[in-house]
Amino acid sequence: MFGAVVKLEWRNVRRERSLWVIIGTFAAAVLFAAIGSRQFVGAERVVSVSAASAEALRFAELRDDAHAIAADAQLRDQNANPTKPLSVGQELLPRVVRLPLAPLAPLAVGQRDILPQALTLTTRARLANATEGDTASPARRASGPFDLSFVLVFLLPLVIIATSFDLLSAERERGTLALVLSQPVSLRTFVLGKASLRAGLLAVVTVALVVAGALIAGARLAEPGAGVALLLAIGLLLAYSSFWFALSLAVNAWGRSSPANALALVGAWLALAMVVPGLASVAVDTVHPPPSRVELVNTTREAAREASGRTIAIEGDHGKPQSDDATARRAIAAQADLERQVEPVLSSFRERHAAQQALVDKLRFASPALLLHEGLSDVAGSGAVRHQHFLVQVDAFHAELKAFFHERAEVGRHLDADDYAAMPRFAYAEPAPVGVASRVFGAAFALLAMTAALLAVAFAGLRRYFSRGLR
Amino acid sequence: MADAPASRAASGSRGVLKSLVQKELREVTRDGRFWIVALVIGALLMVSLAFGLRQSAALRAEREAAQSTADHHFLEQDEKNPHVAAHYGTYVFKPSGALPFIDPGVDPFVGASIKLQAHQRNAPEGVGAEDATSLARVGRLSVAAVLQLLLPLLVIGLGFSAWTAERERGTLRLLATSGTPMTTLFGGKLLGLGAALALLLAPAVALGALVMVASGSGSAPVGRLSALLVSYGAYFVMFLALTLWVSARSASSRSALVALLGVWVLTALVLPRALTEVAAAVSPLPAPNEISRAIRASLAEGLPGGPKREERIGAISDEMLEREGFKGAETLMDAALLGGIELQAEAQFENEVLDFHHRQLGDAIARQESFMAWLSLSAPPVAMQAISSGLAGTDGAHHRHFSEAAERHRRSLIAMLNREFAERAGDDAWSYKAGRETWERAPRFAYAQPPLAQVALQQKASLLVLGGWLLVTLVLAARAARRVEVV
């Protein structure tokens, strides 16, 4: 009988114009998001390539100059001596370290437009993240991007609601329910058959749209790990869809009118997609107030003031001769001193971030929308966890950089071509995919559990459907 | 005599209107669902109000403390050459206004402090959102978000069946036979539902006002607050009129609800994001590293198409020497005076370069914003967003106003320190050291938000859009009421 119901519903669905209008609108939204992402991700790629080539150019210039000096040539600029380790490390060769875009980056902007993706490093103390500034339109950051993740987290549930809110109530209101049930079919089979067809149809459409959208947006599916990531995203997405279908079934089984169903479902959507995340974010801010950058700036400046009267004094003296080895050693010692003093502040900063993130990981289970949003960000490599991983590597690289230049400065060595060849380079190492997978699996499992619970409620409601005098 | 019946009719219709308003109000307030929704929205408003107040109080305290620490650092710095002090520099922190608790706007997404130092214009740093969690992006709970997003939904819930339910129940026919003009009926519905809404909002407004008075922020910007109240009022009435229009034109409550929910999803959820993307794509901003590269290039070489760096600095310093009456006597001047003047000429050249590039960037941003304002013609929530953050002092324009003020301050500070060097160093030249007495004479940073009139001027497009929507929806709703199908 189930098969017959599905077939009947397919005939209905094919003629339901509004359903195809909704699916068409959804497809248009996916396309719009994909085109937008393509543009922005493309721009990000251009920036990263141009920054890398500018750095490479600068590097080659300095190396050649160092070589020329070794051959007793005239120095171009007396203040920019490319053989002096400390001036190269501190001034002449700032290194741009970048968190590369993950293959599925176009899927979700996540925290990528907020957290610095590229940092400028020198051998000086790394007190705050030195970025290139924030000209990226703050309005776009504030309103949030129109990416695939937005379409899937917010609009997909509305599509599901719009195509299923009157699944049963419309049959009753049109009087066709009594007609159908005069056939040898149970209410449960009938409802399940109808819902399965619609859910299946939407699942096929959604998966096709997401894959097409990701490709249009410039996802690089051939890169290692991309296939698995895409599968994870699709799995999570299907679990998310099933949650909203189950919710719609449960509301339909309640037996109210179609407008009442619509209001109840939109209300639930509003609560789960907007209000609960808002309250969760208030909760995180209240329990673990965000650490204050302003305070950090002042604390580090205070420490710097105490430790570095010596180093600062060197800075503004135009025309003074550059430091010799002794002053280099003094400057290195002063910096180490400063870093020691600031370390407690920085580490408490990191601890607060970790505590916040731990709470977010728990609170995301309060709303399916949060589960999907976080999951898609993780899969797209735009989440907070991957960024944290990046910062840890940046710290390690900074230490490596300092060690390289300071060692050479302390013994008064002049940099030559060999030193330039041996200079440390930054290469981001992706975290093991197990972390992302386990987070996504946790989310999908939770969504399926919620789905099961809602289906149980729905079946209970259906069992009592007629005892409430509904026909 | 002749106008007696007319005035009787008028007072009669006033009486009818009054009872119609009472009827609508009673109908709404008798509905248990109204109270549940009112309670939920009221609670959300209170939570976001309390949260916003706490946040902004913390922010204000933090920035005030930070500013005084920074001032202290500047005053307490060691004795050093004034130009070395210009390199040491200082920080200015954006004073938080009185109203961010209503609408945080772009504030969490822009830097709150700027390091001022010689030779460069630093970008604002310390972006709050960098330290917030990803949750804040999915659900930003603020008074403004509740008012802009949820209240329209409540309005829709209150009014979608205002006409259709009367028709479906058959009461519309009764009312029509009583000879009540449909426009009076419309007036009754508009005022009645409006009163219900006002009832719901009154506690939050009262509490907000109370807290503002109690917290003793004596400089409560009354003008900005009342402008906020009026514009939000217009926004709600606009949505109410829209709802009544759709209800009057719809065949059934169901179709009215579906249409209105569609409008809400489109204008409040989809378009704000979509239009920002369109504006960003149509009028793209240069990437930050491109700007800094262009500035570096111009600083090294001179402005594109202009004289070379050294030429230009030379010209400026000649000009300055001439103005001071030293022209031609350079060889007789002491080294420090000449050095100080040259330093200031260099600073002025740098300012020209910075002005050129920042003006280009500012123009691009302004183009994007005005484009966005006109796009908001398609979505009143976008216009409301702009007005609200503008009045709360948290929009992009206010941020730029602050950053310009900081830059002006930087220039006057650097000029003062260079002058100190020129006039006081004498034969000591670079080994001259100034002390606290000099630091104390340095100008202090005092920042005031732009006046209300300037905000209104900036937001004129958005205000026009909101006003236009209000007018059009009211006219449409009244006209549709006259033609509403009774059966």
mmCIF file of C-alpha atoms in Angstrom, chain A residues 32 36-37 39-40 46-48 50-51 54 98 109-116 128-129 131-147 150 153-155 158 165-166 170 173 258-260 262-263 266 269-270 273-275 277-286 289-295 297-299 301-302 305 309 312-313 315-318 320 349 353 356-357 359-360 363-364 369-370 373-374 384, chain B residues 33 44 47 51 54-55 62-63 65-67 69-70 72-74 76-78 80-81 83-84 87-91 93 105-106 109-113 115 117 119 123-141 149-150 153 157 160 253-254 257-258 261 264-265 269-278 280-282 285-293 296 343 346 361 365 368-369 385 396 399 430:
data_model
loop_
_atom_site.group_PDB
_atom_site.id
_atom_site.type_symbol
_atom_site.label_atom_id
_atom_site.label_comp_id
_atom_site.label_asym_id
_atom_site.label_seq_id
_atom_site.Cartn_x
_atom_site.Cartn_y
_atom_site.Cartn_z
ATOM 1 C CA PHE A 32 22.756 33.547 -6.104
ATOM 2 C CA GLY A 36 28.454 35.509 -4.708
ATOM 3 C CA SER A 37 30.761 32.974 -3.066
ATOM 4 C CA GLN A 39 33.350 36.149 -6.509
ATOM 5 C CA PHE A 40 34.491 36.504 -2.918
ATOM 6 C CA VAL A 46 43.853 36.619 -5.812
ATOM 7 C CA VAL A 47 44.860 38.439 -2.634
ATOM 8 C CA SER A 48 46.708 35.422 -1.298
ATOM 9 C CA SER A 50 49.560 38.536 -4.889
ATOM 10 C CA ALA A 51 50.711 38.712 -1.268
ATOM 11 C CA ALA A 54 55.141 40.234 -3.311
ATOM 12 C CA ARG A 98 48.122 32.708 5.665
ATOM 13 C CA VAL A 109 32.027 31.883 5.026
ATOM 14 C CA GLY A 110 31.760 30.881 8.673
ATOM 15 C CA GLN A 111 34.130 32.974 10.772
ATOM 16 C CA ARG A 112 36.435 33.550 7.809
ATOM 17 C CA ASP A 113 35.381 37.155 7.238
ATOM 18 C CA ILE A 114 35.984 37.989 10.902
ATOM 19 C CA LEU A 115 38.996 36.022 12.082
ATOM 20 C CA PRO A 116 42.244 37.217 10.487
ATOM 21 C CA ALA A 128 48.540 41.301 18.938
ATOM 22 C CA ASN A 129 47.533 39.915 15.591
ATOM 23 C CA THR A 131 46.632 42.214 10.059
ATOM 24 C CA GLU A 132 46.369 44.353 7.002
ATOM 25 C CA GLY A 133 43.475 46.342 8.459
ATOM 26 C CA ASP A 134 39.767 45.863 8.005
ATOM 27 C CA THR A 135 38.509 47.682 4.971
ATOM 28 C CA ALA A 136 36.236 44.750 4.116
ATOM 29 C CA SER A 137 32.816 46.308 4.298
ATOM 30 C CA PRO A 138 31.716 46.154 7.939
ATOM 31 C CA ALA A 139 28.119 46.236 6.719
ATOM 32 C CA ARG A 140 28.613 42.861 5.075
ATOM 33 C CA ARG A 141 30.121 41.442 8.213
ATOM 34 C CA ALA A 142 27.284 42.819 10.295
ATOM 35 C CA SER A 143 24.435 41.577 8.115
ATOM 36 C CA GLY A 144 26.171 38.259 7.551
ATOM 37 C CA PRO A 145 27.030 36.878 4.147
ATOM 38 C CA PHE A 146 24.541 35.349 1.716
ATOM 39 C CA ASP A 147 26.450 32.098 1.332
ATOM 40 C CA PHE A 150 22.844 30.774 5.014
ATOM 41 C CA VAL A 153 20.533 26.794 7.535
ATOM 42 C CA PHE A 154 17.724 29.353 7.249
ATOM 43 C CA LEU A 155 15.904 28.957 3.949
ATOM 44 C CA LEU A 158 11.278 27.263 5.294
ATOM 45 C CA PHE A 165 2.792 22.253 6.604
ATOM 46 C CA ASP A 166 -0.595 21.126 5.233
ATOM 47 C CA ALA A 170 -5.177 20.056 3.563
ATOM 48 C CA GLU A 173 -9.933 20.395 4.846
ATOM 49 C CA SER A 258 -3.535 24.545 7.906
ATOM 50 C CA PRO A 259 -2.965 28.205 8.948
ATOM 51 C CA ALA A 260 -2.490 27.075 12.551
ATOM 52 C CA ALA A 262 1.859 27.158 9.339
ATOM 53 C CA LEU A 263 2.005 29.552 12.279
ATOM 54 C CA VAL A 266 7.111 29.227 11.457
ATOM 55 C CA TRP A 269 11.586 27.865 12.995
ATOM 56 C CA LEU A 270 11.875 31.337 14.463
ATOM 57 C CA ALA A 273 16.904 29.278 14.042
ATOM 58 C CA MET A 274 16.929 32.786 15.499
ATOM 59 C CA VAL A 275 15.902 33.032 19.124
ATOM 60 C CA PRO A 277 21.039 30.909 18.880
ATOM 61 C CA GLY A 278 20.621 34.469 20.146
ATOM 62 C CA LEU A 279 20.008 33.310 23.690
ATOM 63 C CA ALA A 280 22.864 30.808 23.448
ATOM 64 C CA SER A 281 25.214 33.566 22.404
ATOM 65 C CA VAL A 282 24.012 35.704 25.327
ATOM 66 C CA ALA A 283 24.651 32.735 27.606
ATOM 67 C CA VAL A 284 28.209 32.264 26.333
ATOM 68 C CA ASP A 285 28.942 35.963 26.712
ATOM 69 C CA THR A 286 27.553 35.968 30.217
ATOM 70 C CA PRO A 289 32.761 37.189 28.845
ATOM 71 C CA PRO A 290 34.942 37.691 25.781
ATOM 72 C CA PRO A 291 38.465 38.653 26.718
ATOM 73 C CA SER A 292 39.129 42.307 26.143
ATOM 74 C CA ARG A 293 41.501 43.355 23.369
ATOM 75 C CA VAL A 294 41.565 46.871 24.745
ATOM 76 C CA GLU A 295 42.873 45.556 28.019
ATOM 77 C CA VAL A 297 46.678 46.456 24.278
ATOM 78 C CA ASN A 298 47.236 48.374 27.483
ATOM 79 C CA THR A 299 48.782 45.541 29.440
ATOM 80 C CA ARG A 301 52.049 48.468 26.302
ATOM 81 C CA GLU A 302 52.657 48.758 30.006
ATOM 82 C CA ARG A 305 57.184 50.451 28.420
ATOM 83 C CA GLY A 309 62.908 51.933 26.891
ATOM 84 C CA ILE A 312 62.234 52.128 21.515
ATOM 85 C CA ALA A 313 64.921 54.756 21.895
ATOM 86 C CA GLU A 315 63.696 53.425 16.699
ATOM 87 C CA GLY A 316 62.924 57.062 16.063
ATOM 88 C CA ASP A 317 66.512 58.198 15.805
ATOM 89 C CA HIS A 318 66.742 58.979 12.149
ATOM 90 C CA LYS A 320 71.826 57.352 13.909
ATOM 91 C CA PHE A 349 43.422 35.275 26.653
ATOM 92 C CA HIS A 353 38.857 31.548 24.083
ATOM 93 C CA GLN A 356 34.163 29.898 25.188
ATOM 94 C CA GLN A 357 34.642 27.388 22.418
ATOM 95 C CA LEU A 359 30.723 26.006 25.811
ATOM 96 C CA VAL A 360 29.770 26.686 22.192
ATOM 97 C CA LEU A 363 25.325 24.794 23.366
ATOM 98 C CA ARG A 364 25.157 24.082 19.647
ATOM 99 C CA ALA A 369 20.285 25.436 13.028
ATOM 100 C CA LEU A 370 23.405 25.870 15.159
ATOM 101 C CA HIS A 373 25.874 26.120 10.831
ATOM 102 C CA GLU A 374 28.805 24.921 12.914
ATOM 103 C CA ALA A 384 36.845 28.593 14.788
ATOM 104 C CA ARG B 33 -2.295 33.297 22.012
ATOM 105 C CA LEU B 44 13.034 38.666 24.587
ATOM 106 C CA VAL B 47 16.637 40.013 27.873
ATOM 107 C CA PHE B 51 22.146 42.204 27.831
ATOM 108 C CA ARG B 54 25.351 45.300 30.424
ATOM 109 C CA GLN B 55 27.495 44.977 27.318
ATOM 110 C CA GLU B 62 36.680 49.499 29.501
ATOM 111 C CA ARG B 63 37.317 52.157 26.885
ATOM 112 C CA ALA B 65 39.835 53.144 31.506
ATOM 113 C CA ALA B 66 41.908 52.285 28.462
ATOM 114 C CA GLN B 67 41.949 55.891 27.280
ATOM 115 C CA THR B 69 45.796 54.495 30.760
ATOM 116 C CA ALA B 70 46.965 55.475 27.296
ATOM 117 C CA HIS B 72 48.928 58.228 31.374
ATOM 118 C CA HIS B 73 51.465 56.276 29.337
ATOM 119 C CA PHE B 74 51.998 59.247 27.082
ATOM 120 C CA GLU B 76 54.728 59.304 31.942
ATOM 121 C CA GLN B 77 57.039 58.397 29.094
ATOM 122 C CA ASP B 78 60.749 58.903 29.620
ATOM 123 C CA LYS B 80 63.193 61.674 24.834
ATOM 124 C CA ASN B 81 63.524 63.598 21.646
ATOM 125 C CA HIS B 83 60.305 63.123 17.271
ATOM 126 C CA VAL B 84 61.163 59.880 19.053
ATOM 127 C CA HIS B 87 57.277 57.414 16.950
ATOM 128 C CA TYR B 88 56.337 56.131 20.401
ATOM 129 C CA GLY B 89 52.898 57.596 19.773
ATOM 130 C CA THR B 90 49.729 57.010 21.707
ATOM 131 C CA TYR B 91 46.402 55.228 21.409
ATOM 132 C CA PHE B 93 39.869 54.625 21.930
ATOM 133 C CA GLY B 105 25.170 48.140 14.398
ATOM 134 C CA VAL B 106 28.597 47.551 12.898
ATOM 135 C CA PHE B 109 32.824 44.418 13.524
ATOM 136 C CA VAL B 110 35.114 47.429 13.427
ATOM 137 C CA GLY B 111 38.177 48.268 15.455
ATOM 138 C CA ALA B 112 37.783 50.331 18.607
ATOM 139 C CA SER B 113 41.269 51.746 19.003
ATOM 140 C CA LYS B 115 47.476 53.736 17.347
ATOM 141 C CA GLN B 117 52.250 57.610 15.477
ATOM 142 C CA HIS B 119 54.653 58.627 9.387
ATOM 143 C CA ALA B 123 43.908 51.069 10.786
ATOM 144 C CA PRO B 124 41.560 50.731 13.753
ATOM 145 C CA GLU B 125 42.331 47.557 15.656
ATOM 146 C CA GLY B 126 40.672 45.422 18.292
ATOM 147 C CA VAL B 127 37.632 44.085 16.457
ATOM 148 C CA GLY B 128 35.261 42.796 19.125
ATOM 149 C CA ALA B 129 33.762 40.131 16.891
ATOM 150 C CA GLU B 130 37.165 38.449 16.618
ATOM 151 C CA ASP B 131 36.854 37.496 20.249
ATOM 152 C CA ALA B 132 33.184 36.607 20.194
ATOM 153 C CA THR B 133 32.029 33.131 19.271
ATOM 154 C CA SER B 134 30.453 31.907 16.083
ATOM 155 C CA LEU B 135 27.084 31.787 17.855
ATOM 156 C CA ALA B 136 26.944 35.555 17.743
ATOM 157 C CA ARG B 137 26.766 35.340 13.953
ATOM 158 C CA VAL B 138 23.796 33.017 13.760
ATOM 159 C CA GLY B 139 21.678 34.757 16.311
ATOM 160 C CA ARG B 140 22.476 38.332 17.145
ATOM 161 C CA LEU B 141 20.111 39.154 19.920
ATOM 162 C CA LEU B 149 12.682 41.162 12.727
ATOM 163 C CA LEU B 150 10.287 39.767 15.294
ATOM 164 C CA LEU B 153 6.038 38.985 12.468
ATOM 165 C CA GLY B 157 0.184 37.448 13.288
ATOM 166 C CA PHE B 160 -3.387 38.835 8.707
ATOM 167 C CA SER B 253 -6.960 33.949 5.860
ATOM 168 C CA ARG B 254 -4.713 31.171 4.685
ATOM 169 C CA LEU B 257 -0.911 34.519 5.896
ATOM 170 C CA VAL B 258 1.138 32.739 3.250
ATOM 171 C CA LEU B 261 5.028 35.369 5.592
ATOM 172 C CA TRP B 264 8.551 38.889 5.666
ATOM 173 C CA VAL B 265 11.017 36.175 4.683
ATOM 174 C CA LEU B 269 15.607 37.795 6.051
ATOM 175 C CA VAL B 270 16.761 37.381 2.459
ATOM 176 C CA LEU B 271 17.105 40.894 1.068
ATOM 177 C CA PRO B 272 19.217 42.450 3.857
ATOM 178 C CA ARG B 273 21.941 39.914 3.114
ATOM 179 C CA ALA B 274 21.368 39.695 -0.619
ATOM 180 C CA LEU B 275 21.423 43.480 -1.137
ATOM 181 C CA THR B 276 24.654 43.826 0.843
ATOM 182 C CA GLU B 277 26.231 41.259 -1.441
ATOM 183 C CA VAL B 278 24.919 43.036 -4.528
ATOM 184 C CA ALA B 280 29.595 44.829 -2.475
ATOM 185 C CA ALA B 281 29.800 43.224 -5.910
ATOM 186 C CA VAL B 282 28.674 46.302 -7.848
ATOM 187 C CA LEU B 285 36.283 47.902 -2.235
ATOM 188 C CA PRO B 286 40.003 47.473 -2.825
ATOM 189 C CA ALA B 287 41.578 44.684 -0.772
ATOM 190 C CA PRO B 288 43.388 45.931 2.365
ATOM 191 C CA ASN B 289 46.797 44.766 1.191
ATOM 192 C CA GLU B 290 46.292 46.532 -2.150
ATOM 193 C CA ILE B 291 45.563 49.791 -0.341
ATOM 194 C CA SER B 292 48.573 49.493 1.914
ATOM 195 C CA ARG B 293 50.748 48.617 -1.062
ATOM 196 C CA ARG B 296 53.616 52.473 0.478
ATOM 197 C CA LEU B 343 60.386 66.655 9.432
ATOM 198 C CA GLU B 346 57.803 65.200 5.303
ATOM 199 C CA LEU B 361 38.566 54.423 -0.266
ATOM 200 C CA ILE B 365 32.500 53.054 0.623
ATOM 201 C CA GLN B 368 28.433 51.380 -1.824
ATOM 202 C CA GLU B 369 26.343 52.806 0.994
ATOM 203 C CA GLN B 385 18.412 48.985 9.824
ATOM 204 C CA GLY B 396 29.717 52.875 9.202
ATOM 205 C CA HIS B 399 32.920 54.819 12.520
ATOM 206 C CA TRP B 430 68.913 64.786 17.765
#
